[in-house]
CSV table of C-alpha atoms in Angstrom, one decimal:
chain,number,residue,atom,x,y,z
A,1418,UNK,CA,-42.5,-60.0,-138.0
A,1419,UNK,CA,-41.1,-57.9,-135.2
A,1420,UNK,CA,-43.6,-58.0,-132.2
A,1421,UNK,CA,-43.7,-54.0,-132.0
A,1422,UNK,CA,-42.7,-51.9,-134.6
A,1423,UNK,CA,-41.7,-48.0,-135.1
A,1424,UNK,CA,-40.9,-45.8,-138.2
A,1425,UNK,CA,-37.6,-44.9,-137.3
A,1426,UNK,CA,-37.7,-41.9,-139.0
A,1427,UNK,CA,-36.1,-39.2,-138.3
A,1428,UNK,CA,-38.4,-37.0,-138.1
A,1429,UNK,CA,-37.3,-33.0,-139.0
A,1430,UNK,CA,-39.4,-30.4,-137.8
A,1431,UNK,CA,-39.5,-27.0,-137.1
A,1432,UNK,CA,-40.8,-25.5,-133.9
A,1433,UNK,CA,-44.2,-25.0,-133.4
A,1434,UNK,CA,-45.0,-28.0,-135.4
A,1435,UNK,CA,-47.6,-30.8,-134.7
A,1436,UNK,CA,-45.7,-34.3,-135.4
A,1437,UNK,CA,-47.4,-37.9,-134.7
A,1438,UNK,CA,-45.8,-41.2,-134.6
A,1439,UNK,CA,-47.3,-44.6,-134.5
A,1440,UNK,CA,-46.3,-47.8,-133.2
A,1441,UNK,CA,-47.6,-51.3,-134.2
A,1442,UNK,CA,-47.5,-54.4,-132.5
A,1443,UNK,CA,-48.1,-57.9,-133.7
A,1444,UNK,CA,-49.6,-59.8,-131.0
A,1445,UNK,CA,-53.6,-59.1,-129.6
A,1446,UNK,CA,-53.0,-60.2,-126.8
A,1447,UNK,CA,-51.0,-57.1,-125.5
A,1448,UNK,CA,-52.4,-55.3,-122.4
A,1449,UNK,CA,-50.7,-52.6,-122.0
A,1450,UNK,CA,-48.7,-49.8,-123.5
A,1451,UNK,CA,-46.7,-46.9,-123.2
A,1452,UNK,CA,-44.4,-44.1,-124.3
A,1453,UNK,CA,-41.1,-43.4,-123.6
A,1454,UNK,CA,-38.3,-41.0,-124.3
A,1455,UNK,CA,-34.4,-41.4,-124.9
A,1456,UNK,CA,-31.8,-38.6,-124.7
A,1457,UNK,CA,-28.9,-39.4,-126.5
A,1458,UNK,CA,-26.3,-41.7,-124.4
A,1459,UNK,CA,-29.1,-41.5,-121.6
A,1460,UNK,CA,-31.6,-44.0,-120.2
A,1461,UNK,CA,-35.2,-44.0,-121.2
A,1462,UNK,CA,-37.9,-41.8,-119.4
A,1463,UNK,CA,-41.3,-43.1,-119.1
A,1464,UNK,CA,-43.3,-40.2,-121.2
A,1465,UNK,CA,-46.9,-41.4,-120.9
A,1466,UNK,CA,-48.6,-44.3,-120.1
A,1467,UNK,CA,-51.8,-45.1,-122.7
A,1468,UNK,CA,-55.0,-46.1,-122.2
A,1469,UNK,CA,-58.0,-47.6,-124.3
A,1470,UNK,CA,-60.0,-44.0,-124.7
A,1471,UNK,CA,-56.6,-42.1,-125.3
A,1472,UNK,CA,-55.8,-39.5,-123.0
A,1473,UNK,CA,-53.3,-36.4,-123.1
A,1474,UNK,CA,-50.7,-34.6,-120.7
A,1475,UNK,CA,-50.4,-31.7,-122.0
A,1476,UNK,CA,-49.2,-31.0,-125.3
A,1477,UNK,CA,-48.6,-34.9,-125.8
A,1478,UNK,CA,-51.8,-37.0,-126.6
A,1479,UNK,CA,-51.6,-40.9,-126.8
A,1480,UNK,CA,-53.9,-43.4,-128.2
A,1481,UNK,CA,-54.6,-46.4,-128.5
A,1482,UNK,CA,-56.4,-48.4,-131.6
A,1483,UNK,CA,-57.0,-52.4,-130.1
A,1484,UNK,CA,-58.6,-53.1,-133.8
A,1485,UNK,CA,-55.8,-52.0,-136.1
A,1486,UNK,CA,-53.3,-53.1,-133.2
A,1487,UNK,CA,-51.7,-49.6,-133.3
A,1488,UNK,CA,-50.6,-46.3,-130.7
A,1489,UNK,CA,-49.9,-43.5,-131.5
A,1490,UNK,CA,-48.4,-40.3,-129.5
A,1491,UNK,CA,-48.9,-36.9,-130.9
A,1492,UNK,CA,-46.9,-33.6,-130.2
A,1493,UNK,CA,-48.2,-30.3,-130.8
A,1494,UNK,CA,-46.3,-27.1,-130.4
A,1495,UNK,CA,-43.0,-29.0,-130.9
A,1496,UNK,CA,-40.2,-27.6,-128.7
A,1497,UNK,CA,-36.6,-27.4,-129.0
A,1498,UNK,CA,-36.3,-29.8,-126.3
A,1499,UNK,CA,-38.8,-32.2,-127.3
A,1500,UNK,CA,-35.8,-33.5,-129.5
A,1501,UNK,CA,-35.0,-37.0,-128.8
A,1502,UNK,CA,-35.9,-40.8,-129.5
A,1503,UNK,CA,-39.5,-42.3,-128.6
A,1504,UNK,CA,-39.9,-45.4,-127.6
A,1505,UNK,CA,-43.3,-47.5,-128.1
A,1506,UNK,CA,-43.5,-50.2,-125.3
A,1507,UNK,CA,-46.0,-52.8,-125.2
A,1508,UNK,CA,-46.7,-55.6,-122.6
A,1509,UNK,CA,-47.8,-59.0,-123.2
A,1510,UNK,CA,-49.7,-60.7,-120.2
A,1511,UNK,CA,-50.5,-63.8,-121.9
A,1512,UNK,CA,-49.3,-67.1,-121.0
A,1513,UNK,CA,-45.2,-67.6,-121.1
A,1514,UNK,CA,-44.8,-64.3,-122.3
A,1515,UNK,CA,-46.4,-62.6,-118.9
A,1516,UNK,CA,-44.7,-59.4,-117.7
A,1517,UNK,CA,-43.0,-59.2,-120.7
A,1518,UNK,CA,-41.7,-55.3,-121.8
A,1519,UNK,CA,-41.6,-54.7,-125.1
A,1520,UNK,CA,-39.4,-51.9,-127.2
A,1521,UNK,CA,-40.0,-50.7,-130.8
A,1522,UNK,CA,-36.9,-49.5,-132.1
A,1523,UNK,CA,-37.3,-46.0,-131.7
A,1524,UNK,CA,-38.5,-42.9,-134.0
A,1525,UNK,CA,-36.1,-40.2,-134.1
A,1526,UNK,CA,-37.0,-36.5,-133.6
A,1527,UNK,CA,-35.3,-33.4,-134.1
A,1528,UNK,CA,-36.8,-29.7,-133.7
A,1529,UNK,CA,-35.3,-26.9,-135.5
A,1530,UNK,CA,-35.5,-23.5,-134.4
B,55,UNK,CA,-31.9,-43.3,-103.2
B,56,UNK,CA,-30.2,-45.5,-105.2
B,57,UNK,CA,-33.0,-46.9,-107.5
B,58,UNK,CA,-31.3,-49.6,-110.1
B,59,UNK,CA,-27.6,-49.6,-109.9
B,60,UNK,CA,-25.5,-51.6,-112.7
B,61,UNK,CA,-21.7,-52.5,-112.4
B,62,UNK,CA,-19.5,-52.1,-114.1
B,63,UNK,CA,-20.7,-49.3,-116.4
B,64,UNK,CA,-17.7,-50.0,-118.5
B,65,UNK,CA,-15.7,-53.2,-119.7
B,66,UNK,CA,-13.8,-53.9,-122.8
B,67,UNK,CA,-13.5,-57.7,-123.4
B,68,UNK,CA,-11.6,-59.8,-125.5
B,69,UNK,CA,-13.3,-62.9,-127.4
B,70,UNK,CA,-13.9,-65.5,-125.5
B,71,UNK,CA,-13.6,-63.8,-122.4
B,72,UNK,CA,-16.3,-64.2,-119.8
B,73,UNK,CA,-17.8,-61.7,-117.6
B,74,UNK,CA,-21.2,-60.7,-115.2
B,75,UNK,CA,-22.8,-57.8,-114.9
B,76,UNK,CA,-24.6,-57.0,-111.7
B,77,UNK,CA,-28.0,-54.9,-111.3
B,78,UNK,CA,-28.8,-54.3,-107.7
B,79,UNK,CA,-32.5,-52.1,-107.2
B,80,UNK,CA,-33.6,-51.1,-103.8
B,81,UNK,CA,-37.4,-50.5,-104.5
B,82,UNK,CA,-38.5,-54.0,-103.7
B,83,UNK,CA,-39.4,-54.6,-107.2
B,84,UNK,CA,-41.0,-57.7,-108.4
B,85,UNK,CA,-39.9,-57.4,-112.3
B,86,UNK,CA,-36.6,-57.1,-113.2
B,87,UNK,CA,-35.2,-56.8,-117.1
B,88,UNK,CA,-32.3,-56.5,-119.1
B,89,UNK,CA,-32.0,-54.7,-122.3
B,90,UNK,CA,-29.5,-54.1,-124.8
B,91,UNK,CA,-29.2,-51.2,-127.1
B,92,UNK,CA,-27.4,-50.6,-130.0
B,93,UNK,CA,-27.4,-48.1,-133.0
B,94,UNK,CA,-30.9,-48.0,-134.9
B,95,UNK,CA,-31.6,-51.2,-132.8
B,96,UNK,CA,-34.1,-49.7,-129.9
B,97,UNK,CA,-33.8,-51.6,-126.5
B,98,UNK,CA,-34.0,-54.9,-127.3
B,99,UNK,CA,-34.9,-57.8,-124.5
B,100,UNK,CA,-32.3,-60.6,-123.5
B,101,UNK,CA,-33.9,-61.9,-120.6
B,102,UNK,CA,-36.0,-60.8,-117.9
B,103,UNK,CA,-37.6,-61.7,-114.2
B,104,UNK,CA,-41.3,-61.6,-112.9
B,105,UNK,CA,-39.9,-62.3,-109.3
B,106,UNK,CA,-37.2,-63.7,-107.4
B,107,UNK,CA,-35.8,-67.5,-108.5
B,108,UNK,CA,-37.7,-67.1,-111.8
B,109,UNK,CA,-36.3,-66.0,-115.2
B,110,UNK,CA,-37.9,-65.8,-119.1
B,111,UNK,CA,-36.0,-65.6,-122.5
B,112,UNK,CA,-36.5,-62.0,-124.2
B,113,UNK,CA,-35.7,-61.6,-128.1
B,114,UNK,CA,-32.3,-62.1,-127.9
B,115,UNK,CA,-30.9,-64.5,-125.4
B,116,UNK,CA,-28.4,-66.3,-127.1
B,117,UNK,CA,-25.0,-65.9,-125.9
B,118,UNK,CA,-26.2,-65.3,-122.4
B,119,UNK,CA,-27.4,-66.4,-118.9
B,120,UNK,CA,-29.4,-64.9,-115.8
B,121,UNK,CA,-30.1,-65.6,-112.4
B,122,UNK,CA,-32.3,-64.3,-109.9
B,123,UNK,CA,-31.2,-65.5,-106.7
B,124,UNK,CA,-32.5,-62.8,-104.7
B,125,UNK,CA,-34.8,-60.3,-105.3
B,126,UNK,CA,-33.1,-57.2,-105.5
B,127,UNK,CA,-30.3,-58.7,-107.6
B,128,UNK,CA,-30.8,-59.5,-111.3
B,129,UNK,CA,-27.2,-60.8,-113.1
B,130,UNK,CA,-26.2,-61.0,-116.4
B,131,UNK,CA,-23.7,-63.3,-117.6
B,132,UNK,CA,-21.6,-63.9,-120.8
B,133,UNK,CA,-20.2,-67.2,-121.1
B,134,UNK,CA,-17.9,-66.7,-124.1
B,135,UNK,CA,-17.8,-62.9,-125.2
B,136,UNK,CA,-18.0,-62.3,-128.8
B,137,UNK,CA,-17.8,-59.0,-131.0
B,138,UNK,CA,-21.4,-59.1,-131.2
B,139,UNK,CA,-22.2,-58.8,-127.9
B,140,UNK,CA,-20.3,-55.4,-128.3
B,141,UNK,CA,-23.1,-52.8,-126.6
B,142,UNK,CA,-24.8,-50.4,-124.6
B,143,UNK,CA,-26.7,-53.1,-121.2
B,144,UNK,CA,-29.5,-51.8,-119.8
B,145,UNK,CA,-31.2,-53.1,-116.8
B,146,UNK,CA,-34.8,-52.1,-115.6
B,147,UNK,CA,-37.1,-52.9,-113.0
B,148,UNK,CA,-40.7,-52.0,-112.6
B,149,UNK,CA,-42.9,-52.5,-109.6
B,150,UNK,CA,-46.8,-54.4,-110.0
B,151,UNK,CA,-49.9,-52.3,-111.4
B,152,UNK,CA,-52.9,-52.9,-111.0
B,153,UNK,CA,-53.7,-55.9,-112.6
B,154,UNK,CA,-51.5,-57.6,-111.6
B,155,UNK,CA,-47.9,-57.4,-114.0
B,156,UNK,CA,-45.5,-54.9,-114.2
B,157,UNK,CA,-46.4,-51.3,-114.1
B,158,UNK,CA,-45.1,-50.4,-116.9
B,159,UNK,CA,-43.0,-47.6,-115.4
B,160,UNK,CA,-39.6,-49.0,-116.0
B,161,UNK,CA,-36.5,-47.6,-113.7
B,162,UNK,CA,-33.4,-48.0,-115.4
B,163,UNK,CA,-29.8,-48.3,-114.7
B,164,UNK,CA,-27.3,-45.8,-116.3
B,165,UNK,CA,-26.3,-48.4,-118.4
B,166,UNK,CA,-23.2,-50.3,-118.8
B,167,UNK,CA,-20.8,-50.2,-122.2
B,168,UNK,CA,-19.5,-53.1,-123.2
B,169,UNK,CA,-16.5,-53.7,-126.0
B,170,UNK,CA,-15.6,-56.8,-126.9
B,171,UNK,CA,-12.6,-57.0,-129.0
């Protein structure tokens, strides 16, 4: 089993839309985790970092569900330019695996006008 | 500001070949990373650095070797290049949080495309 994993999607929707992804990760003893986002044939931009009681920056809201070993990022009002690839990145802090930066591989969006 | 810097940002290769790719960051970072990425693959870890002299195996470190001889230097190598290896390299770096590891906040290179033939 992958150690974080992403419905790659793609994910088609038109503006003004509200779109969630989720991001699942197999190992509990993951600390921290976070959002990116990829322009095509650019390098990944940290979106949002995300903490245990959720919290939101604007029209993006992340949480995160320790239980189910899950995040999620929502988008509401989807804009033209919120087209792109989001990352789900997780780190592990324990033992061997300290410091460790983990990628799922991605969920596609595209916004249509 | 330079940030992370990655050379070259493009080689084509033939198999067998060998080759190094440098990333050089000038924020003092303790954690240092690279990545490769390739079509419906995400960014997916070779090897990576929690500080200078140390390296860790990522997912995929076969077919490759890293040093960390100083701190603002993390190098890739490739021993004996094969068509596999064909891909987009990404190096990162991230400064320490709070607690202790990596921020989270990665800084990333531009990338370097690699073709092995």
């Amino acid at each position: 089993r992958k150690e974080v994993e992403q419905d790659p999607g793609p994910f088609n929707v038109p503006e003004g839309a509200t779109v969630a992804f989720n991001c699942t990760y197999s190992n509990s003893a993951s600390q921290s985790f976070f959002w990116y986002r990829q322009d095509c044939r650019k390098e990944p931009k940290l979106l949002m970092s995300v903490y245990s009681s959720g919290n939101e920056d604007g029209r993006f809201t992340a949480q995160l569900n320790r239980a189910s070993q899950y995040i999620s990022l929502l988008i509401r009002d989807s804009k033209l330019s919120d087209s792109a690839t989001y990352l789900c990145v997780v780190h592990n802090a324990g033992g061997t695996s300290y410091g460790k930066l983990t990628f799922g591989q991605g969920t596609i969006l595209t916004v249509h006008p | 500001n330079a940030g992370v810097t990655q050379t070259p940002k493009f080689r084509v290769l033939k198999t067998g070949q060998s080759m190094t790719l440098l990333c050089a960051q000038d924020m003092n970072h303790e954690y240092m990373y690279w990545y490769r990425q390739d079509p419906g693959m995400g960014l997916r870890l070779i090897h990576y650095s929690v500080g200078e002299g140390t390296t860790a195996k990522g997912e995929v470190p076969d077919g490759y070797n890293v040093s960390r001889l100083k701190k603002q230097n993390f190098l890739l190598g490739l021993e004996s290049a094969a068509p596999s290896q064909t891909s987009v390299y990404f190096c990162a770096s991230s400064g320490p949080g709070l607690a202790g590891g990596p921020t989270g906040e990665l800084f990333f290179g531009e990338g370097s495309r690699l073709t092995v033939l």
